[in-house]
Amino acid sequence: MERIPILRMGDYLLVTIQVDMHDRLAMALQDDLTARIAKTGAQGVLIDISSLEIVDSFIGRIISNISGMSRILDAHTVIVGMQPAVAITLVELGLTLPGVLTALDVEKGMALLRRLVDVPEEGDDEDNAEF
Amino acid sequence: MRNSETLPLTNESDIIFARREVRSRGSEIGLSLVDVTKLVTACSELARNTVVYGGGGTVTIEPLSNGVRKGLRLIFEDQGPGIADLNLALTDGYTSGSGMGLGLSGARRLCNEFEIVSVVGQGTKVTVAKWK
Ligand SMILES: Nc1ncnc2c1ncn2[C@@H]1O[C@H](COP(=O)(O)OP(=O)(O)OP(=O)(O)O)[C@@H](O)[C@H]1O
Ligand SMILES: [Mg+2]
């Protein structure tokens, strides 16, 4: 079966959704991501949906599930790149995606993840002041 | 103007095909990107209901014109179990399955026209339209 690739970058997992997602593909992504977070101990997941032309209640539910599931596994999920027309439509559809973190683009999404995960730099010690 | 066409809705590939067809026909008549996105999203919701709850059926895509105004009508039909309580089914958040209960109520908000006729034991027909 076709799968959406999950890339690993250090403590993070990156997913780019590039296709008109089939229901089965979306469900498989949910399972694959759960397994990968558990296996790698990844602390952050970035999902780029800039190629998605619609988000309906089905995809919305998958996105909510992924983000809820990642919290249980002590990771954060950020959704990036939602097209403006998709965002406008979501509001009217009534889909609020509670608890789902979003950012404008990959760069801002990574910045948000880094803040959330707050990995201490090497050589840092506990009583270092914040800067 | 292209003719009406009726497409089967029996599995998830049919849902994707119907969405693509609605997108291309919506763009063709000059709907804005936002309106096309709304109509395709409504189509996705209603087509999935037809497949999941209606046991499969069809969607008919009909071009509309009223003077210079153009639009697109989508008619979803199945011969499934029907809906006993339409008010309940149209309530935001109500689902008899494991959905979010937003398909029907959301599709109604996303379109300019919305009509649902359902007879228990006979089937369901949902008609929506989007005007330019
Ligand atoms: N074609 C249909 N035939 C029979 N029952 C239907 C049909 N369409 C909808 N229903 C009933 O109406 C309810 C509400 O439908 P709606 O699309 O709003 O929500 P859902 O499909 O349960 O969840 P969601 O669409 O948010 O994933 C369904 O749970 C189902 O019981
Ligand atoms: Mg539905």
Short mmCIF file of C-alpha atoms and ligand atoms in Angstrom, two decimals:
data_model
loop_
_atom_site.label_atom_id
_atom_site.label_comp_id
_atom_site.label_asym_id
_atom_site.label_seq_id
_atom_site.Cartn_x
_atom_site.Cartn_y
_atom_site.Cartn_z
CA MET A 1 0.00 0.00 0.00
CA GLU A 2 1.01 3.58 -0.68
CA ARG A 3 2.37 5.43 2.38
CA ILE A 4 3.12 9.04 3.24
CA PRO A 5 6.87 9.27 3.97
CA ILE A 6 7.95 10.37 7.45
CA LEU A 7 11.39 12.03 7.57
CA ARG A 8 13.49 12.22 10.69
CA MET A 9 15.56 15.31 11.51
CA GLY A 10 17.20 15.02 14.90
CA ASP A 11 14.50 15.16 17.53
CA TYR A 12 11.83 15.96 14.98
CA LEU A 13 9.71 14.10 12.49
CA LEU A 14 8.66 15.83 9.27
CA VAL A 15 5.72 14.92 7.09
CA THR A 16 4.74 16.59 3.85
CA ILE A 17 1.32 15.71 2.61
CA GLN A 18 1.52 15.99 -1.14
CA VAL A 19 -1.45 14.11 -2.43
CA ASP A 20 -5.18 14.35 -2.50
CA MET A 21 -5.24 12.16 0.56
CA HIS A 22 -7.29 8.95 0.47
CA ASP A 23 -9.03 8.06 3.72
CA ARG A 24 -6.96 4.91 4.09
CA LEU A 25 -3.73 6.83 3.51
CA ALA A 26 -4.67 9.31 6.24
CA MET A 27 -5.42 6.50 8.69
CA ALA A 28 -2.14 4.80 7.82
CA LEU A 29 -0.29 8.06 8.50
CA GLN A 30 -1.86 8.24 11.95
CA ASP A 31 -0.68 4.70 12.76
CA ASP A 32 2.78 5.17 11.21
CA LEU A 33 3.38 8.42 13.11
CA THR A 34 2.34 6.87 16.41
CA ALA A 35 4.77 4.02 15.86
CA ARG A 36 7.60 6.34 14.79
CA ILE A 37 7.20 8.70 17.76
CA ALA A 38 7.21 5.75 20.14
CA LYS A 39 10.23 4.18 18.46
CA THR A 40 12.41 7.27 18.02
CA GLY A 41 11.34 9.25 21.06
CA ALA A 42 10.85 12.23 18.76
CA GLN A 43 9.71 15.32 20.62
CA GLY A 44 8.18 17.24 17.79
CA VAL A 45 6.21 16.51 14.64
CA LEU A 46 5.82 18.99 11.80
CA ILE A 47 3.10 18.34 9.24
CA ASP A 48 3.17 20.47 6.10
CA ILE A 49 -0.30 20.64 4.52
CA SER A 50 0.43 23.42 2.02
CA SER A 51 -0.48 21.09 -0.86
CA LEU A 52 -3.85 20.09 0.59
CA GLU A 53 -6.64 21.71 -1.39
CA ILE A 54 -9.32 20.88 1.14
CA VAL A 55 -9.52 19.80 4.76
CA ASP A 56 -12.84 18.12 5.50
CA SER A 57 -14.13 16.70 8.78
CA PHE A 58 -12.41 13.40 8.09
CA ILE A 59 -8.94 14.90 7.60
CA GLY A 60 -9.68 17.27 10.49
CA ARG A 61 -10.31 14.32 12.74
CA ILE A 62 -7.05 12.67 11.67
CA ILE A 63 -5.16 15.89 12.39
CA SER A 64 -6.78 16.14 15.85
CA ASN A 65 -6.02 12.50 16.56
CA ILE A 66 -2.38 12.85 15.56
CA SER A 67 -1.93 15.91 17.71
CA GLY A 68 -3.68 14.33 20.72
CA MET A 69 -1.79 11.10 20.32
CA SER A 70 1.55 12.89 20.12
CA ARG A 71 0.82 14.69 23.41
CA ILE A 72 0.25 11.34 25.07
CA LEU A 73 3.66 10.25 23.80
CA ASP A 74 5.18 13.48 25.11
CA ALA A 75 5.68 15.08 21.70
CA HIS A 76 4.18 18.17 20.09
CA THR A 77 2.61 18.39 16.64
CA VAL A 78 2.50 21.57 14.58
CA ILE A 79 0.51 21.87 11.35
CA VAL A 80 1.99 24.33 8.86
CA GLY A 81 1.13 25.88 5.52
CA MET A 82 -2.65 25.73 5.48
CA GLN A 83 -3.89 27.53 2.35
CA PRO A 84 -6.00 30.64 3.12
CA ALA A 85 -9.02 29.28 1.19
CA VAL A 86 -8.82 26.09 3.24
CA ALA A 87 -8.65 28.04 6.50
CA ILE A 88 -11.69 30.15 5.56
CA THR A 89 -13.63 27.01 4.63
CA LEU A 90 -12.71 25.24 7.88
CA VAL A 91 -14.23 28.02 9.95
CA GLU A 92 -17.50 27.84 8.03
CA LEU A 93 -17.53 24.06 8.18
CA GLY A 94 -17.36 24.47 11.95
CA LEU A 95 -14.09 22.64 12.41
CA THR A 96 -12.13 24.31 15.20
CA LEU A 97 -9.34 21.76 15.74
CA PRO A 98 -9.06 22.38 19.48
CA GLY A 99 -5.57 21.82 20.85
CA VAL A 100 -4.03 21.63 17.39
CA LEU A 101 -1.03 23.93 16.95
CA THR A 102 -0.59 25.71 13.64
CA ALA A 103 2.03 27.96 12.10
CA LEU A 104 2.22 29.87 8.84
CA ASP A 105 5.14 28.01 7.27
CA VAL A 106 7.78 25.37 7.92
CA GLU A 107 10.25 27.89 9.34
CA LYS A 108 7.79 29.35 11.85
CA GLY A 109 6.58 25.86 12.67
CA MET A 110 10.10 24.69 13.49
CA ALA A 111 10.66 27.77 15.65
CA LEU A 112 7.46 26.99 17.54
CA LEU A 113 8.48 23.36 18.02
CA ARG A 114 11.90 24.36 19.32
CA ARG A 115 10.30 26.65 21.89
CA LEU A 116 7.89 23.93 22.97
CA VAL A 117 10.46 21.21 23.20
CA ASP A 118 13.07 23.55 24.66
CA VAL A 119 16.02 21.17 24.26
CA PRO A 120 18.85 22.36 26.52
CA GLU A 121 21.98 23.21 24.54
CA GLU A 122 25.03 21.08 25.19
CA GLY A 123 27.14 22.54 27.96
CA ASP A 124 24.14 24.31 29.45
CA ASP A 125 23.73 23.77 33.10
CA GLU A 126 20.71 24.10 35.32
CA ASP A 127 21.48 27.47 36.88
CA ASN A 128 22.22 29.23 33.61
CA ALA A 129 20.16 32.35 33.31
CA GLU A 130 17.75 32.47 30.41
CA PHE A 131 18.75 34.67 27.53
CA MET B 1 -21.74 24.84 -20.95
CA ARG B 2 -21.06 21.20 -20.08
CA ASN B 3 -23.96 18.84 -19.49
CA SER B 4 -25.12 17.27 -16.26
CA GLU B 5 -23.30 14.13 -15.28
CA THR B 6 -23.94 11.42 -12.73
CA LEU B 7 -21.02 9.72 -11.00
CA PRO B 8 -21.04 6.61 -8.83
CA LEU B 9 -20.21 6.87 -5.13
CA THR B 10 -19.36 3.45 -3.81
CA ASN B 11 -15.86 3.76 -2.37
CA GLU B 12 -13.24 6.30 -1.37
CA SER B 13 -11.73 6.52 -4.85
CA ASP B 14 -15.15 7.61 -6.09
CA ILE B 15 -15.17 10.35 -3.43
CA ILE B 16 -11.83 11.64 -4.69
CA PHE B 17 -12.95 11.50 -8.30
CA ALA B 18 -16.16 13.41 -7.48
CA ARG B 19 -14.16 16.08 -5.62
CA ARG B 20 -11.85 16.55 -8.62
CA GLU B 21 -14.76 16.81 -11.01
CA VAL B 22 -16.53 19.39 -8.83
CA ARG B 23 -13.30 21.38 -8.55
CA SER B 24 -12.71 21.49 -12.28
CA ARG B 25 -16.33 22.29 -13.11
CA GLY B 26 -16.53 24.93 -10.39
CA SER B 27 -13.41 26.66 -11.70
CA GLU B 28 -14.72 26.38 -15.24
CA ILE B 29 -17.84 28.42 -14.47
CA GLY B 30 -15.71 31.03 -12.73
CA LEU B 31 -16.29 30.35 -9.04
CA SER B 32 -13.61 31.99 -6.89
CA LEU B 33 -10.96 29.80 -5.26
CA VAL B 34 -12.65 30.21 -1.87
CA ASP B 35 -16.06 29.25 -3.28
CA VAL B 36 -14.62 26.27 -5.15
CA THR B 37 -12.91 25.16 -1.94
CA LYS B 38 -16.19 25.46 -0.02
CA LEU B 39 -18.14 23.50 -2.64
CA VAL B 40 -15.50 20.77 -2.91
CA THR B 41 -15.41 20.46 0.88
CA ALA B 42 -19.22 20.16 1.02
CA CYS B 43 -18.99 17.56 -1.75
CA SER B 44 -16.44 15.59 0.23
CA GLU B 45 -18.67 15.56 3.33
CA LEU B 46 -21.83 14.57 1.50
CA ALA B 47 -20.12 12.00 -0.72
CA ARG B 48 -18.59 10.35 2.33
CA ASN B 49 -22.00 10.21 4.02
CA THR B 50 -23.44 8.59 0.89
CA VAL B 51 -20.72 5.93 0.95
CA VAL B 52 -20.51 5.37 4.71
CA TYR B 53 -24.14 5.67 5.85
CA GLY B 54 -26.09 5.36 2.60
CA GLY B 55 -24.32 2.18 1.53
CA GLY B 56 -23.27 3.88 -1.71
CA GLY B 57 -25.15 5.88 -4.30
CA THR B 58 -24.54 8.61 -6.86
CA VAL B 59 -23.81 12.29 -7.23
CA THR B 60 -25.25 14.32 -10.07
CA ILE B 61 -23.43 17.51 -11.04
CA GLU B 62 -25.69 20.04 -12.74
CA PRO B 63 -24.69 23.36 -14.26
CA LEU B 64 -27.03 26.26 -13.37
CA SER B 65 -27.59 29.55 -15.05
CA ASN B 66 -29.85 32.41 -14.22
CA GLY B 67 -29.20 35.15 -16.75
CA VAL B 68 -25.53 35.94 -16.42
CA ARG B 69 -25.32 34.25 -13.03
CA LYS B 70 -23.82 30.80 -13.05
CA GLY B 71 -23.76 28.07 -10.48
CA LEU B 72 -23.37 24.39 -9.82
CA ARG B 73 -25.82 22.01 -8.18
CA LEU B 74 -24.82 18.70 -6.60
CA ILE B 75 -27.39 16.01 -5.88
CA PHE B 76 -26.36 13.10 -3.65
CA GLU B 77 -28.70 10.10 -3.69
CA ASP B 78 -28.67 6.73 -2.00
CA GLN B 79 -31.11 3.92 -1.31
CA GLY B 80 -29.77 3.34 2.18
CA PRO B 81 -31.49 3.24 5.59
CA GLY B 82 -32.56 6.90 5.54
CA ILE B 83 -32.44 9.30 8.49
CA ALA B 84 -35.12 9.02 11.18
CA ASP B 85 -34.54 12.39 12.86
CA LEU B 86 -33.40 15.03 10.38
CA ASN B 87 -33.18 17.81 12.97
CA LEU B 88 -30.86 15.71 15.06
CA ALA B 89 -28.74 14.73 12.05
CA LEU B 90 -28.39 18.42 11.14
CA THR B 91 -27.22 19.38 14.63
CA ASP B 92 -23.57 20.41 14.87
CA GLY B 93 -21.67 17.66 16.60
CA TYR B 94 -24.26 14.90 16.27
CA THR B 95 -22.89 11.66 14.86
CA SER B 96 -24.29 8.15 14.96
CA GLY B 97 -20.83 6.84 14.16
CA SER B 98 -17.36 8.05 15.09
CA GLY B 99 -17.34 11.25 13.04
CA MET B 100 -17.32 14.84 14.22
CA GLY B 101 -20.96 15.36 13.29
CA LEU B 102 -20.13 18.31 11.07
CA GLY B 103 -20.78 16.94 7.60
CA LEU B 104 -24.43 17.85 7.09
CA SER B 105 -24.51 21.04 9.16
CA GLY B 106 -21.19 22.17 7.69
CA ALA B 107 -22.22 21.46 4.09
CA ARG B 108 -25.35 23.52 4.70
CA ARG B 109 -23.25 26.49 5.81
CA LEU B 110 -20.80 26.12 2.92
CA CYS B 111 -23.43 26.28 0.16
CA ASN B 112 -26.03 28.84 -0.96
CA GLU B 113 -28.80 26.26 -1.20
CA PHE B 114 -29.31 23.10 0.83
CA GLU B 115 -32.15 20.60 0.81
CA ILE B 116 -32.43 17.16 2.35
CA VAL B 117 -35.13 14.57 1.82
CA SER B 118 -34.88 11.26 3.61
CA VAL B 119 -37.29 8.38 4.03
CA VAL B 120 -36.50 5.67 6.54
CA GLY B 121 -35.98 2.39 4.73
CA GLN B 122 -35.85 4.08 1.32
CA GLY B 123 -32.91 6.42 1.18
CA THR B 124 -31.58 9.93 1.33
CA LYS B 125 -31.28 12.76 -1.17
CA VAL B 126 -29.22 15.85 -0.39
CA THR B 127 -29.13 18.75 -2.84
CA VAL B 128 -26.73 21.68 -2.55
CA ALA B 129 -25.95 24.57 -4.87
CA LYS B 130 -23.30 27.24 -5.05
CA TRP B 131 -23.81 30.40 -7.13
CA LYS B 132 -21.18 32.66 -8.50
N1 LIG C 1 -26.83 9.41 3.49
C1 LIG C 1 -27.13 9.10 4.75
N2 LIG C 1 -27.87 7.99 5.05
C2 LIG C 1 -28.16 7.68 6.33
N3 LIG C 1 -27.77 8.40 7.40
C3 LIG C 1 -27.05 9.50 7.17
C4 LIG C 1 -26.70 9.93 5.85
N4 LIG C 1 -25.98 11.08 5.97
C5 LIG C 1 -25.90 11.36 7.26
N5 LIG C 1 -26.54 10.43 8.01
C6 LIG C 1 -26.69 10.43 9.49
O1 LIG C 1 -26.55 11.76 9.95
C7 LIG C 1 -25.53 11.84 10.93
C8 LIG C 1 -24.83 13.18 10.83
O2 LIG C 1 -24.09 13.24 9.61
P1 LIG C 1 -22.85 14.22 9.52
O3 LIG C 1 -22.23 14.09 8.19
O4 LIG C 1 -23.30 15.59 9.94
O5 LIG C 1 -21.87 13.69 10.66
P2 LIG C 1 -20.96 12.36 10.63
O6 LIG C 1 -20.87 11.82 9.26
O7 LIG C 1 -21.48 11.45 11.70
O8 LIG C 1 -19.55 12.94 11.08
P3 LIG C 1 -18.55 13.79 10.13
O9 LIG C 1 -19.23 14.04 8.84
O10 LIG C 1 -18.28 15.07 10.88
O11 LIG C 1 -17.34 12.95 10.00
C9 LIG C 1 -24.64 10.64 10.68
O12 LIG C 1 -23.94 10.25 11.82
C10 LIG C 1 -25.65 9.60 10.21
O13 LIG C 1 -26.27 8.99 11.30
MG MG C 2 -20.44 12.96 7.60
#
